[in-house]
Coordinates of C-alpha atoms in Angstrom, one line a residue:
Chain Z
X26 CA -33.6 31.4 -59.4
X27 CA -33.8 28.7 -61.6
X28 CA -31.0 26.4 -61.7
X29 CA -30.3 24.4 -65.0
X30 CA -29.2 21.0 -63.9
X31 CA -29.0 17.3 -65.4
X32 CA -25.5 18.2 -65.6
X33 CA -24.1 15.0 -64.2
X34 CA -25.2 11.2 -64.6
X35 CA -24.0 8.1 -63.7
X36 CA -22.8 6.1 -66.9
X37 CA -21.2 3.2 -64.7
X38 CA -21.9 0.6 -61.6
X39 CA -19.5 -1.6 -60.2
X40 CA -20.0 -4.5 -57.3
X41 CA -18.3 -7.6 -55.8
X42 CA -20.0 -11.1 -55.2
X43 CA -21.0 -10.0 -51.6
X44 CA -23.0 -12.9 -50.9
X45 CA -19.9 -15.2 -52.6
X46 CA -17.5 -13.7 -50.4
X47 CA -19.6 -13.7 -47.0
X48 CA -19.9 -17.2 -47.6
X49 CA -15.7 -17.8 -48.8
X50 CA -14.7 -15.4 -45.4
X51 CA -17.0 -17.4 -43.4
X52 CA -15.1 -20.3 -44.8
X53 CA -12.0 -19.1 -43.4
X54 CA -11.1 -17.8 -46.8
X55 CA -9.6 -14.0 -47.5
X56 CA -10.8 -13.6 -50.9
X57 CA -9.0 -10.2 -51.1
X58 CA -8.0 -7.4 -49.2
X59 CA -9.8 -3.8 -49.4
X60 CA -7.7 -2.5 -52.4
X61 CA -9.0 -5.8 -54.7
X62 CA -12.1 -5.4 -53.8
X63 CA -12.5 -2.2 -54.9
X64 CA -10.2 -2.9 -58.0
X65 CA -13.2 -5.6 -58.6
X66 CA -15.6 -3.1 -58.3
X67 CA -14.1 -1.0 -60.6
X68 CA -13.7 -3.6 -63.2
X69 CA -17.1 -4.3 -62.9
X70 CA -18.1 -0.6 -63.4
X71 CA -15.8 -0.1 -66.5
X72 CA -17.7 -2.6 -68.4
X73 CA -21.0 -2.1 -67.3
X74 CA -20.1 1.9 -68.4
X75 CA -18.8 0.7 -72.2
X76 CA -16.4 3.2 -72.0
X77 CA -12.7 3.4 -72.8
X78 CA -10.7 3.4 -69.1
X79 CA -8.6 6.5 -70.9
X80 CA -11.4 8.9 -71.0
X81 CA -11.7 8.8 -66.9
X82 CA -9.5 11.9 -65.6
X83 CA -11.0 12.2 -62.2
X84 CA -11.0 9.5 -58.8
X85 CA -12.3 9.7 -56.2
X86 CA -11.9 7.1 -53.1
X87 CA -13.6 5.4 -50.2
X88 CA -12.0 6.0 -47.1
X89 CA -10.9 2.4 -46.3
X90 CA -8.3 2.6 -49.2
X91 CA -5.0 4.6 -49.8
X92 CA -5.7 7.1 -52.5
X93 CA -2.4 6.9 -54.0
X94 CA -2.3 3.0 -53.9
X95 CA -5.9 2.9 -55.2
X96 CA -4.7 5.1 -58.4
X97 CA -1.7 3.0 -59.0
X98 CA -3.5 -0.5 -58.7
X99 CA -6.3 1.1 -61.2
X100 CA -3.7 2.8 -63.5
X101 CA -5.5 6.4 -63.3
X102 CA -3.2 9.3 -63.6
X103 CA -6.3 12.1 -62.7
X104 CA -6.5 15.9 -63.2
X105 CA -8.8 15.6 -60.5
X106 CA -9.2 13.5 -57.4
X107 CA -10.2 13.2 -53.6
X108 CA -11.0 11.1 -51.0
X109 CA -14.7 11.0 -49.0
X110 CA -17.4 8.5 -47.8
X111 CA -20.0 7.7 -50.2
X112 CA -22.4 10.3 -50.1
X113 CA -20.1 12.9 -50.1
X114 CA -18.4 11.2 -53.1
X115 CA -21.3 12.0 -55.2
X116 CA -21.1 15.5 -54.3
X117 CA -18.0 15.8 -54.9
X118 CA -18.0 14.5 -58.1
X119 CA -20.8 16.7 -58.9
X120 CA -19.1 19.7 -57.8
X121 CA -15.7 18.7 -60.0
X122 CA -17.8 18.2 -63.0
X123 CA -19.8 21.1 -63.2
X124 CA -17.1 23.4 -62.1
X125 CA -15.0 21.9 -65.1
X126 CA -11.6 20.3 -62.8
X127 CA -12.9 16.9 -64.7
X128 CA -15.1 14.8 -67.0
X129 CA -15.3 12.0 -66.2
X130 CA -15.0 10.6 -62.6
X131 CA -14.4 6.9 -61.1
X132 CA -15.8 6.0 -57.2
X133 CA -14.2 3.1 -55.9
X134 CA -14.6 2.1 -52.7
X135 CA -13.5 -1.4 -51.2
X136 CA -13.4 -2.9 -47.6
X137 CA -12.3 -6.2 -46.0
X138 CA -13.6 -5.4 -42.6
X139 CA -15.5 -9.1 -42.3
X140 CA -12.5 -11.1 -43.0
X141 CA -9.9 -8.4 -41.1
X142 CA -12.2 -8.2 -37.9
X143 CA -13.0 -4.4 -37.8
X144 CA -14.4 -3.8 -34.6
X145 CA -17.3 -1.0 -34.3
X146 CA -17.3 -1.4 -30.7
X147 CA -14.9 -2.1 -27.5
X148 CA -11.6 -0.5 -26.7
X149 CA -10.2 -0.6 -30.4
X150 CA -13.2 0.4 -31.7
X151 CA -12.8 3.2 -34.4
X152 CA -9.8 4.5 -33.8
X153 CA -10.5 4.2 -29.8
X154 CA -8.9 7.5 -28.7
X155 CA -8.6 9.3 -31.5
X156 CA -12.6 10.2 -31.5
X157 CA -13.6 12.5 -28.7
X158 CA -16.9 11.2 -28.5
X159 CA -15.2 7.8 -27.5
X160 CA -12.9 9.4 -24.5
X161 CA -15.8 10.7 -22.9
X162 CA -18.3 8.0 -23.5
X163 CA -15.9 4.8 -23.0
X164 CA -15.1 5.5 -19.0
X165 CA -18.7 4.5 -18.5
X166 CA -18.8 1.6 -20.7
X167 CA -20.4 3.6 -23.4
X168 CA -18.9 2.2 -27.3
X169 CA -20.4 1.1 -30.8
X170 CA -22.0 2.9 -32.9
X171 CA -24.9 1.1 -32.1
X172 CA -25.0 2.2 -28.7
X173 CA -25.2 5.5 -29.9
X174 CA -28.4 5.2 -32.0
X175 CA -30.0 2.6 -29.0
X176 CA -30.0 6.0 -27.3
X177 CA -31.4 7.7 -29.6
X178 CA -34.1 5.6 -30.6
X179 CA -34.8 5.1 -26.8
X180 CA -35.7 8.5 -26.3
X181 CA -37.5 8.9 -30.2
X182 CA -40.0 6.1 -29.0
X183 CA -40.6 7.4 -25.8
X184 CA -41.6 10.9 -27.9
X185 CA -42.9 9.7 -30.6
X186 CA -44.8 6.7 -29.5
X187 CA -43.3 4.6 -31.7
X188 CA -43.5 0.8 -30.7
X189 CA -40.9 -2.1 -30.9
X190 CA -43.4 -3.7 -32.9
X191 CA -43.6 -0.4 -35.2
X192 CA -40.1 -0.4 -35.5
X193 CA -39.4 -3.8 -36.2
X194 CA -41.7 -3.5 -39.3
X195 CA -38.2 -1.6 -41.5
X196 CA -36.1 -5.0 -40.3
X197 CA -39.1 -7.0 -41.6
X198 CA -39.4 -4.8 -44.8
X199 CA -36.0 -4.8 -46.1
X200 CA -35.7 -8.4 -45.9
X201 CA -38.8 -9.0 -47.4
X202 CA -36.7 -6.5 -50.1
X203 CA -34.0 -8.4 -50.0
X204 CA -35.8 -11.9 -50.7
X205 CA -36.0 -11.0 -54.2
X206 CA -32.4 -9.7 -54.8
X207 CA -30.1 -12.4 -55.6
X208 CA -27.1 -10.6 -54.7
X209 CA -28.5 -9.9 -51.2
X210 CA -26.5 -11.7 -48.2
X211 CA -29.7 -11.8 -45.9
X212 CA -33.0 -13.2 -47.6
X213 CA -34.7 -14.9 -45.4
X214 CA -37.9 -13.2 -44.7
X215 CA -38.7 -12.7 -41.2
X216 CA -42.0 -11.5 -39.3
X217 CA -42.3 -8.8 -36.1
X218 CA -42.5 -11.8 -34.1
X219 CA -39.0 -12.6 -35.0
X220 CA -37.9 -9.4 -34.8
X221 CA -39.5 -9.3 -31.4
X222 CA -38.2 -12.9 -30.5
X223 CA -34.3 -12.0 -31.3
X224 CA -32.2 -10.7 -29.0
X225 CA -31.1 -7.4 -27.8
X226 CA -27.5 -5.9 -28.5
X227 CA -28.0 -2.9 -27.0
X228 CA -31.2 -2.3 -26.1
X229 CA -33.4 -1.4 -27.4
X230 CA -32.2 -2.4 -30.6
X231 CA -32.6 -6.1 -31.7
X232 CA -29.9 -7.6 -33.7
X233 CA -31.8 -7.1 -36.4
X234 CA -31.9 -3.9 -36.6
X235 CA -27.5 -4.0 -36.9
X236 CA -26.3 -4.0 -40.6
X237 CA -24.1 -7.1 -41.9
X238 CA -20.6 -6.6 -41.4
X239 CA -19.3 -8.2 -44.8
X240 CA -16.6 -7.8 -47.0
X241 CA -16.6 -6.4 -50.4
X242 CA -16.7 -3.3 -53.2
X243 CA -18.2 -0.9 -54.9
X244 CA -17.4 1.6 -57.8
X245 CA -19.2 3.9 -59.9
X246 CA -18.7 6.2 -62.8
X247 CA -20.3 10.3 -63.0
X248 CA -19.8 12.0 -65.8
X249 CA -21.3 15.4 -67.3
X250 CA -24.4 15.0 -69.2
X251 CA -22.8 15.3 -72.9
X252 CA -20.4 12.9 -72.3
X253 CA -23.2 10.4 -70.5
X254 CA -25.8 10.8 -73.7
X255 CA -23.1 10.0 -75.9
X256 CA -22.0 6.8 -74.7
X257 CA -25.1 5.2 -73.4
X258 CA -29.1 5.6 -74.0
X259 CA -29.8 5.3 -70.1
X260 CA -27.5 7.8 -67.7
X261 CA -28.8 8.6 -64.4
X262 CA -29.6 12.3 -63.5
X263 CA -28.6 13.5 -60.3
X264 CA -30.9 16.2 -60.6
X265 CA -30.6 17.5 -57.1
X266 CA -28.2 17.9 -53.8
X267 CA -28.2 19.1 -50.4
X268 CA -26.4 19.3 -47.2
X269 CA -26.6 20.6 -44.2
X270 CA -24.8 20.1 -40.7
X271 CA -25.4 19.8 -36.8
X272 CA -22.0 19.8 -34.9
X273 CA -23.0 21.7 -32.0
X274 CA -23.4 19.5 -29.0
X275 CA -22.0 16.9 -30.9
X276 CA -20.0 15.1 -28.6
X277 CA -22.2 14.7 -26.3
X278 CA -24.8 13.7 -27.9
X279 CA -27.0 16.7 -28.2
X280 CA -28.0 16.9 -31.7
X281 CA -28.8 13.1 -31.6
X282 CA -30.5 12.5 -28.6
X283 CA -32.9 16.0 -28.7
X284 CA -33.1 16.8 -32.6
X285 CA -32.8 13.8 -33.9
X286 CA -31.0 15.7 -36.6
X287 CA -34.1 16.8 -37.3
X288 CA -33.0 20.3 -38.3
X289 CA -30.4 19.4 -40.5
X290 CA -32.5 17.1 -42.5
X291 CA -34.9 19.2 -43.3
X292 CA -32.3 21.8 -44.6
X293 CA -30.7 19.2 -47.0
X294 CA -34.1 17.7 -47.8
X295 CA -34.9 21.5 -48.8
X296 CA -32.1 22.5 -50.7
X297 CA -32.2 19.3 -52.6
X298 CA -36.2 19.5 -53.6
X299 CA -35.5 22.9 -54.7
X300 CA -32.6 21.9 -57.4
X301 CA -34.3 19.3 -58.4
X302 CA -37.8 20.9 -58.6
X303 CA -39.7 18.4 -57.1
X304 CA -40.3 17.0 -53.6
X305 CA -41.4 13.8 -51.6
X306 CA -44.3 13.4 -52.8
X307 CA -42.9 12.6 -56.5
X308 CA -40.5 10.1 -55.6
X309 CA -41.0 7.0 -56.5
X310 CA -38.6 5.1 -54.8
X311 CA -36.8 6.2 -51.2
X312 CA -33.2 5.0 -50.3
X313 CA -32.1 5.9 -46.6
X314 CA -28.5 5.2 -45.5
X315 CA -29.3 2.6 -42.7
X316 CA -26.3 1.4 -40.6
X317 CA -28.9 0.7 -37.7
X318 CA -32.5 0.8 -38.4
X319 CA -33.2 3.9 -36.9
X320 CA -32.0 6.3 -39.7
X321 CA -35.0 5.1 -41.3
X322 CA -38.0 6.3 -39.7
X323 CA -35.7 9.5 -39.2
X324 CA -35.3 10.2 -42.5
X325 CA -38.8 9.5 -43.4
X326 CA -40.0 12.3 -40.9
X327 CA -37.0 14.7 -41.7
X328 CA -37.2 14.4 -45.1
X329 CA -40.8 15.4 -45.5
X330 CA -42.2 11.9 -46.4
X331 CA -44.5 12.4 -43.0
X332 CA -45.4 14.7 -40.6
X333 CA -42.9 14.7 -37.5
X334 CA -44.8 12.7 -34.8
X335 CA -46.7 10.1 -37.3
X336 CA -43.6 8.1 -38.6
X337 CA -46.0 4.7 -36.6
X338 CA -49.3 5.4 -38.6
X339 CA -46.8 5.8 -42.1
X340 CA -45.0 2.6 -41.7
X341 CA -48.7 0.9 -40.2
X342 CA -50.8 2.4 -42.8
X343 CA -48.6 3.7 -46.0
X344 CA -46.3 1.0 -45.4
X345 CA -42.2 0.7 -46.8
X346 CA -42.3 -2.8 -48.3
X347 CA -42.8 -4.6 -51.4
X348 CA -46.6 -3.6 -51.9
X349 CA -46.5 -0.8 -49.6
X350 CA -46.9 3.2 -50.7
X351 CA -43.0 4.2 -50.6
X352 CA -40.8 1.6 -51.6
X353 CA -37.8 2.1 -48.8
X354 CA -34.4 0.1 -49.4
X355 CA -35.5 -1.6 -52.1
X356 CA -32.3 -3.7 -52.2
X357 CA -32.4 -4.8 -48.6
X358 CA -30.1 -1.9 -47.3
X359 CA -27.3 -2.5 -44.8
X360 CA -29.7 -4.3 -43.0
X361 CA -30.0 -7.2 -45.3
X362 CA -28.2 -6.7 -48.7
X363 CA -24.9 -5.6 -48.0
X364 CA -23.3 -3.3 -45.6
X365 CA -21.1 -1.4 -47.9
X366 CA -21.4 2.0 -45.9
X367 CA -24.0 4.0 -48.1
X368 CA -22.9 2.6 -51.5
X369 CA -24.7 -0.2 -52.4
X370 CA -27.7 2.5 -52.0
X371 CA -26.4 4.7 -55.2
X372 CA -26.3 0.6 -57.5
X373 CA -29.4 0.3 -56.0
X374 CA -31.3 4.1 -57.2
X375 CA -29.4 3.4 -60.4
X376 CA -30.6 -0.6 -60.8
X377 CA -34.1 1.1 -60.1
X378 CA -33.5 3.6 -62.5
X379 CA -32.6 1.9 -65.6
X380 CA -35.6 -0.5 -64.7
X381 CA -33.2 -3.9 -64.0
X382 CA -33.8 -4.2 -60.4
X383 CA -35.4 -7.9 -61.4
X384 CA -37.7 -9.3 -59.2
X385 CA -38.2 -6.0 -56.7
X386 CA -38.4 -3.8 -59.9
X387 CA -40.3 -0.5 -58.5
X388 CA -42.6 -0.5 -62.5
X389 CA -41.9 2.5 -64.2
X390 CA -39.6 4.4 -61.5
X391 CA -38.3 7.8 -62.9
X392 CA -36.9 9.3 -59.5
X393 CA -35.1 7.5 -56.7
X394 CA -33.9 9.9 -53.1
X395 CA -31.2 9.2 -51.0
X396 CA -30.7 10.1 -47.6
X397 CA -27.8 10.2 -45.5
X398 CA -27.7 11.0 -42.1
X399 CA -24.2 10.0 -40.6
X400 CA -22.5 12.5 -37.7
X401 CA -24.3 15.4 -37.9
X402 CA -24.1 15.3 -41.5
X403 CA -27.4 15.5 -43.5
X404 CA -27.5 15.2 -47.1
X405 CA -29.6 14.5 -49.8
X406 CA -29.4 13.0 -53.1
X407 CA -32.3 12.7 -55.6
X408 CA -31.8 10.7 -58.8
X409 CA -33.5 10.3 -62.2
X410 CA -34.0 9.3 -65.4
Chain K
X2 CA -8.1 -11.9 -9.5
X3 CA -7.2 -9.4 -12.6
X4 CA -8.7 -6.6 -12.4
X5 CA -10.4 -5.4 -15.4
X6 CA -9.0 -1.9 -16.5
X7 CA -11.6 1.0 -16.5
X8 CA -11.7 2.4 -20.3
X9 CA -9.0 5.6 -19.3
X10 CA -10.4 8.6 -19.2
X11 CA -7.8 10.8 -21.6
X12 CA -7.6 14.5 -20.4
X13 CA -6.8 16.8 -23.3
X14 CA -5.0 20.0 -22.9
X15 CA -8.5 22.1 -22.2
X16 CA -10.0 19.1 -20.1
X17 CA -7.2 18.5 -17.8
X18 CA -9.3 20.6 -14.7
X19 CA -12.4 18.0 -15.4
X20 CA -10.8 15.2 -15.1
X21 CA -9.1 16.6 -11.6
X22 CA -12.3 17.7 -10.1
X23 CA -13.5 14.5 -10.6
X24 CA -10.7 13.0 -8.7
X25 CA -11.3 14.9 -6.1
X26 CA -14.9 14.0 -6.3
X27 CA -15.8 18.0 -6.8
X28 CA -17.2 18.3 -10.6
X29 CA -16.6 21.4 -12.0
X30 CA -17.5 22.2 -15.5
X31 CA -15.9 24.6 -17.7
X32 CA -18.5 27.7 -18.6
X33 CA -17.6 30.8 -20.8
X34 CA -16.5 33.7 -18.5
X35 CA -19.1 36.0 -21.1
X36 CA -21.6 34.7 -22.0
X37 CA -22.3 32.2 -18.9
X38 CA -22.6 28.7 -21.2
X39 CA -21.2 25.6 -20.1
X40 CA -19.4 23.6 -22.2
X41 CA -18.8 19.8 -22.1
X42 CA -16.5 18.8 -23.5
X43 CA -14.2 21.4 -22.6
X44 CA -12.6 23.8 -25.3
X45 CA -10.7 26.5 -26.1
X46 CA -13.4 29.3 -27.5
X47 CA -16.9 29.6 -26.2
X48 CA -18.9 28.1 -29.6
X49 CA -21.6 30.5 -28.8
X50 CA -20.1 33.8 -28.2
X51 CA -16.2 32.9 -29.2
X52 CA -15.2 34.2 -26.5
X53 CA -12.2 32.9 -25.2
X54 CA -12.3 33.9 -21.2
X55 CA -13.1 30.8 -19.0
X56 CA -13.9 29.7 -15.2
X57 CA -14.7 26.3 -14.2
X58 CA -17.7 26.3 -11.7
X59 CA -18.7 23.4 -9.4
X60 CA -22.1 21.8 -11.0
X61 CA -25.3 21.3 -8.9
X62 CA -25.2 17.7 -9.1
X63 CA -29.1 17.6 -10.6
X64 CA -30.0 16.6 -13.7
X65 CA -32.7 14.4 -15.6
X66 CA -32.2 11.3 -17.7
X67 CA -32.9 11.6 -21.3
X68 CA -32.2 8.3 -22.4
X69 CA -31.1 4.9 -21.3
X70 CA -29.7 1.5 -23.0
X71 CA -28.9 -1.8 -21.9
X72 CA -25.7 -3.4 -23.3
X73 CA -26.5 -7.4 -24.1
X74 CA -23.4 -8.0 -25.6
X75 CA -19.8 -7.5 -23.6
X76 CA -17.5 -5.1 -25.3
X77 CA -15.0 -3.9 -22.5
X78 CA -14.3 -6.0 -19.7
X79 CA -14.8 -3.7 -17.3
X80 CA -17.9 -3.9 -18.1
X81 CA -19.7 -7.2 -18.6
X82 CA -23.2 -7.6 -20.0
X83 CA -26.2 -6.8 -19.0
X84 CA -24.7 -2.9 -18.8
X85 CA -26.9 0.0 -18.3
X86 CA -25.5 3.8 -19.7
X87 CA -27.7 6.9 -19.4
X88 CA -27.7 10.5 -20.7
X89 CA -28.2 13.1 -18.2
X90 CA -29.2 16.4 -18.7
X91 CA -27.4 18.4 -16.1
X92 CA -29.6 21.4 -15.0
X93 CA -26.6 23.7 -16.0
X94 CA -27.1 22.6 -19.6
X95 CA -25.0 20.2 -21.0
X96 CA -25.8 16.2 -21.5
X97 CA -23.1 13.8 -19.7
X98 CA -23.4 10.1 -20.4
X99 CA -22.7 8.3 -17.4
X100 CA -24.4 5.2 -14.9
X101 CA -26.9 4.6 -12.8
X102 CA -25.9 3.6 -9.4
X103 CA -28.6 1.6 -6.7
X104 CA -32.7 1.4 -7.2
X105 CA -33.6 1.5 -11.0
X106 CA -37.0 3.1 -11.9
X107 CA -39.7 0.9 -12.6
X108 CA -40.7 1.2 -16.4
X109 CA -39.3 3.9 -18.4
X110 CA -36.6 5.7 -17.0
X111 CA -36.7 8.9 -19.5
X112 CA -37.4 12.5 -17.1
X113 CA -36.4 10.8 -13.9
X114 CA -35.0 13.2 -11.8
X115 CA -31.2 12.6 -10.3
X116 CA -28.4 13.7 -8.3
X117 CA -24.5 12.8 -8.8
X118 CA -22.3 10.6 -6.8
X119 CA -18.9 9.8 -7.7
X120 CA -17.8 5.6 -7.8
X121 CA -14.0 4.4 -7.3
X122 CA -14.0 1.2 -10.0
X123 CA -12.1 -1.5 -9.0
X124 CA -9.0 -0.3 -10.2
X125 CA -9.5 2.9 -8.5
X126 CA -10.4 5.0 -11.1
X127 CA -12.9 7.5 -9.9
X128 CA -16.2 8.3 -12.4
X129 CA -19.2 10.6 -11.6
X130 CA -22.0 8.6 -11.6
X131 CA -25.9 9.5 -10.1
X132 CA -28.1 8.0 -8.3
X133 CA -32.4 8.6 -8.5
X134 CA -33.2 12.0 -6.8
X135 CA -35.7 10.9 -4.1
X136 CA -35.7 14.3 -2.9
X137 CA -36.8 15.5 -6.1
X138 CA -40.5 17.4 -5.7

């Protein structure tokens, strides 16, 4: 089956002055709450989109914002509307466009969580008792999110022979990334003997393998393809998607600590190559959701960018840095950018796209893959021009 | 001298006979009354065969650690840094994150064989915990 696709393109990107406002909430300043940043955000997006704010008649929102509060601070009466994480955001929009509930779709997504002291770990972590996985884990001292993928990459290293040196080469990467993007909050470069020398958090992950907790927003604009040619010379394809899911086992761990979600990746990865008629090896640049570290030499194995077993000799010999064979995170990523839960990647693939990504420019780069591997949830998103 | 509280264990309405059998320091597991799987957590239809007939069955007590991490950074009082955590691999089948009590293994701790044991926390909670199988073959 052939599917037709180029049906959807992103016309618009949106961001706050993350760097600015680590530096202001560090101060002891609030610069804003959740709901202005992403009203920033959006601002941001409007103009860089050229369009008139009337034509937008769907929203959807991140999940650290109201969704009715969001549409009344933005003034957006929708047809069409919904609330999701970044990745699924995208699909979602997708999915509204090309089944016709709207044309033209705002992602906004803000979050104070530096400045309002979010915790990701402890006994108010997440929601505490509201998650499963923390009731049966917290008894025996078990909470972060970190934890969780110290775990897993414990038990990854031990079968894949992969080396704290080996992994401390994607912290060293994506700064090296990040060094040349002025909006990055993290740029100076640092070597495996840094990443060796820093300390632990939860072993076996070095601190640097934790993304930035930072303030700030994000916001983008899809719309369908007709819409997108007509308003601006440079929209970005999403020319393929794919999901795919491992809740069994969940809870405690299974699919984690024996699959690595393994599986699941490759599904998405799948369904995503096949919409988009083309794979791995075309892509010029790859952008992995990256809370911790870890995701990435995941992703690179269940994504088809190595075989499973050889992510060390990839990162030794192909190499995921500025110079290397597969530019990875070309922004810095959560690691050294901005942490803004998946959606600085979609600026990022978009930046890269239109060929302003400055000083980390990827030359000539016509298709850009996202990855997102977050709870069991695998999904795939490949981009282009 | 406070005590610091032991993160609560919070029974749920399927869970309630885990938590009581490891009060009473007898761990039973719920497994589907069908098809035989365990399941932990405990729920209320079998995921694999949806059945919906239950027991709850005392476990052997062996397992094998998949993983292991050491906290460097204090999060819950209870349990100040440096904190070790493994995942077990009960030989009935499902993985239980938990501690490990007396001698550590030397180097990497992944496939060591162990055996459970239950601790009373300061505060008198009561956790199953293991300790390294020396008895393994």
């Amino acid at each position: 089956m052939t599917r037709t696709r180029r049906a959807t393109a992103i016309i618009g990107i949106g961001q706050t002055d993350w760097s600015g406002d680590w530096r202001r909430v560090r101060a002891g300043e609030k610069p804003a709450d959740s709901v202005g940043y992403a009203a920033q955000a959006f601002q941001d997006a409007l103009r860089d989109s050229g369009i008139p704010k009337d034509d937008i008649d769907g929203l959807i929102v991140g999940p650290t914002t109201a969704y009715e509060r969001m549409g009344e601070v933005l003034g957006l009466n929708v047809r069409w509307g919904g609330q999701a994480d970044a990745v699924q955001s995208v699909l979602q929009a997708q999915m509204a466009i090309e089944a016709g509930y709207a044309k033209v779709i705002a992602l906004v997504y803000g979050n104070d969580q530096r400045s309002a002291g979010t915790q990701y770990g402890g006994p108010s972590a997440m929601g505490g008792q509201s998650f499963l996985s923390y009731v049966y884990h917290s008894p025996w001292g078990m909470t972060s999110q970190g934890a969780l993928y110290a775990l897993t990459l414990r038990r990854y290293q031990h079968e894949r022979g992969l080396s704290e040196a080996d992994m401390g080469q994607v912290a060293v990467a994506q700064r090296a990334w990040a060094s040349m993007n002025e909006a990055a909050i993290q740029r100076k470069q640092i070597t495996i003997d840094d990443y060796l020398q820093s300390r632990y958090v939860c072993e076996p992950l070095h601190v640097f393998d934790y993304c930035l907790v930072n303030d700030g927003g994000v916001a983008l604009i899809i719309a369908d393809a007709e819409y997108a040619e007509r308003m601006r010379p440079d929209p970005v394809y999403i020319l393929g998607t794919g999901r795919s899911d491992l809740n069994t086992g969940a809870t405690s761990l299974e699919p984690r600590l024996t699959d690595y979600y393994l599986p699941a990746q490759q599904q998405a990865g799948a369904s995503s190559y096949e919409m988009a008629g083309i794979g791995p090896d075309d892509m010029d640049v790859m952008l992995a959701y990256d809370s911790f570290s870890v995701h990435v030499p995941l992703a690179l194995e269940g994504y088809g960018y190595c075989e499973v077993g050889d992510v060390a000799k990839f990162l030794a010999e192909k190499g995921i840095g500025p110079g290397g064979a597969l530019p990875v995170n070309t922004h810095g990523g959560h690691l050294s950018e901005s942490y803004m839960q998946g959606w600085n990647h979609q600026l990022e693939a978009v930046r890269q796209l239109r060929g302003t990504a400055g000083d980390r420019q990827v030359p000539g780069a016509q298709t850009v893959h996202y990855t997102s591997d977050v709870a069991g949830k695998c999904m795939s998103v490949i981009y282009g021009r | 001298m406070d005590i610091a509280p032991t993160p609560a264990p919070v029974p749920l309405v399927h869970d309630i006979p885990f938590w009581e059998s490891v009060e009473q320091q007898d761990l039973k597991l719920q497994r589907c009354a069908d098809c035989g799987q365990f399941r932990y957590p405990a729920g209320p239809i079998c995921a694999q065969c949806n059945s919906e007939q239950v027991t709850w069955e005392l476990v052997s007590g062996k397992g094998t650690i998949l993983s292991w991490v050491v906290f460097h950074k204090t999060y819950l009082p209870a349990y100040p840094a440096p904190h070790t955590v493994i995942a077990v691999r009960l030989d009935e089948g499902p993985i239980i994150i938990s501690n490990l009590e007396g001698p550590e293994p030397e180097g990497s701790w992944i496939d060591e064989r162990v055996s459970l044991r239950y601790a009373t926390m300061p505060d008198g909670v009561v956790l199953p915990r293991f300790e390294l199988d020396r008895t393994a073959s």
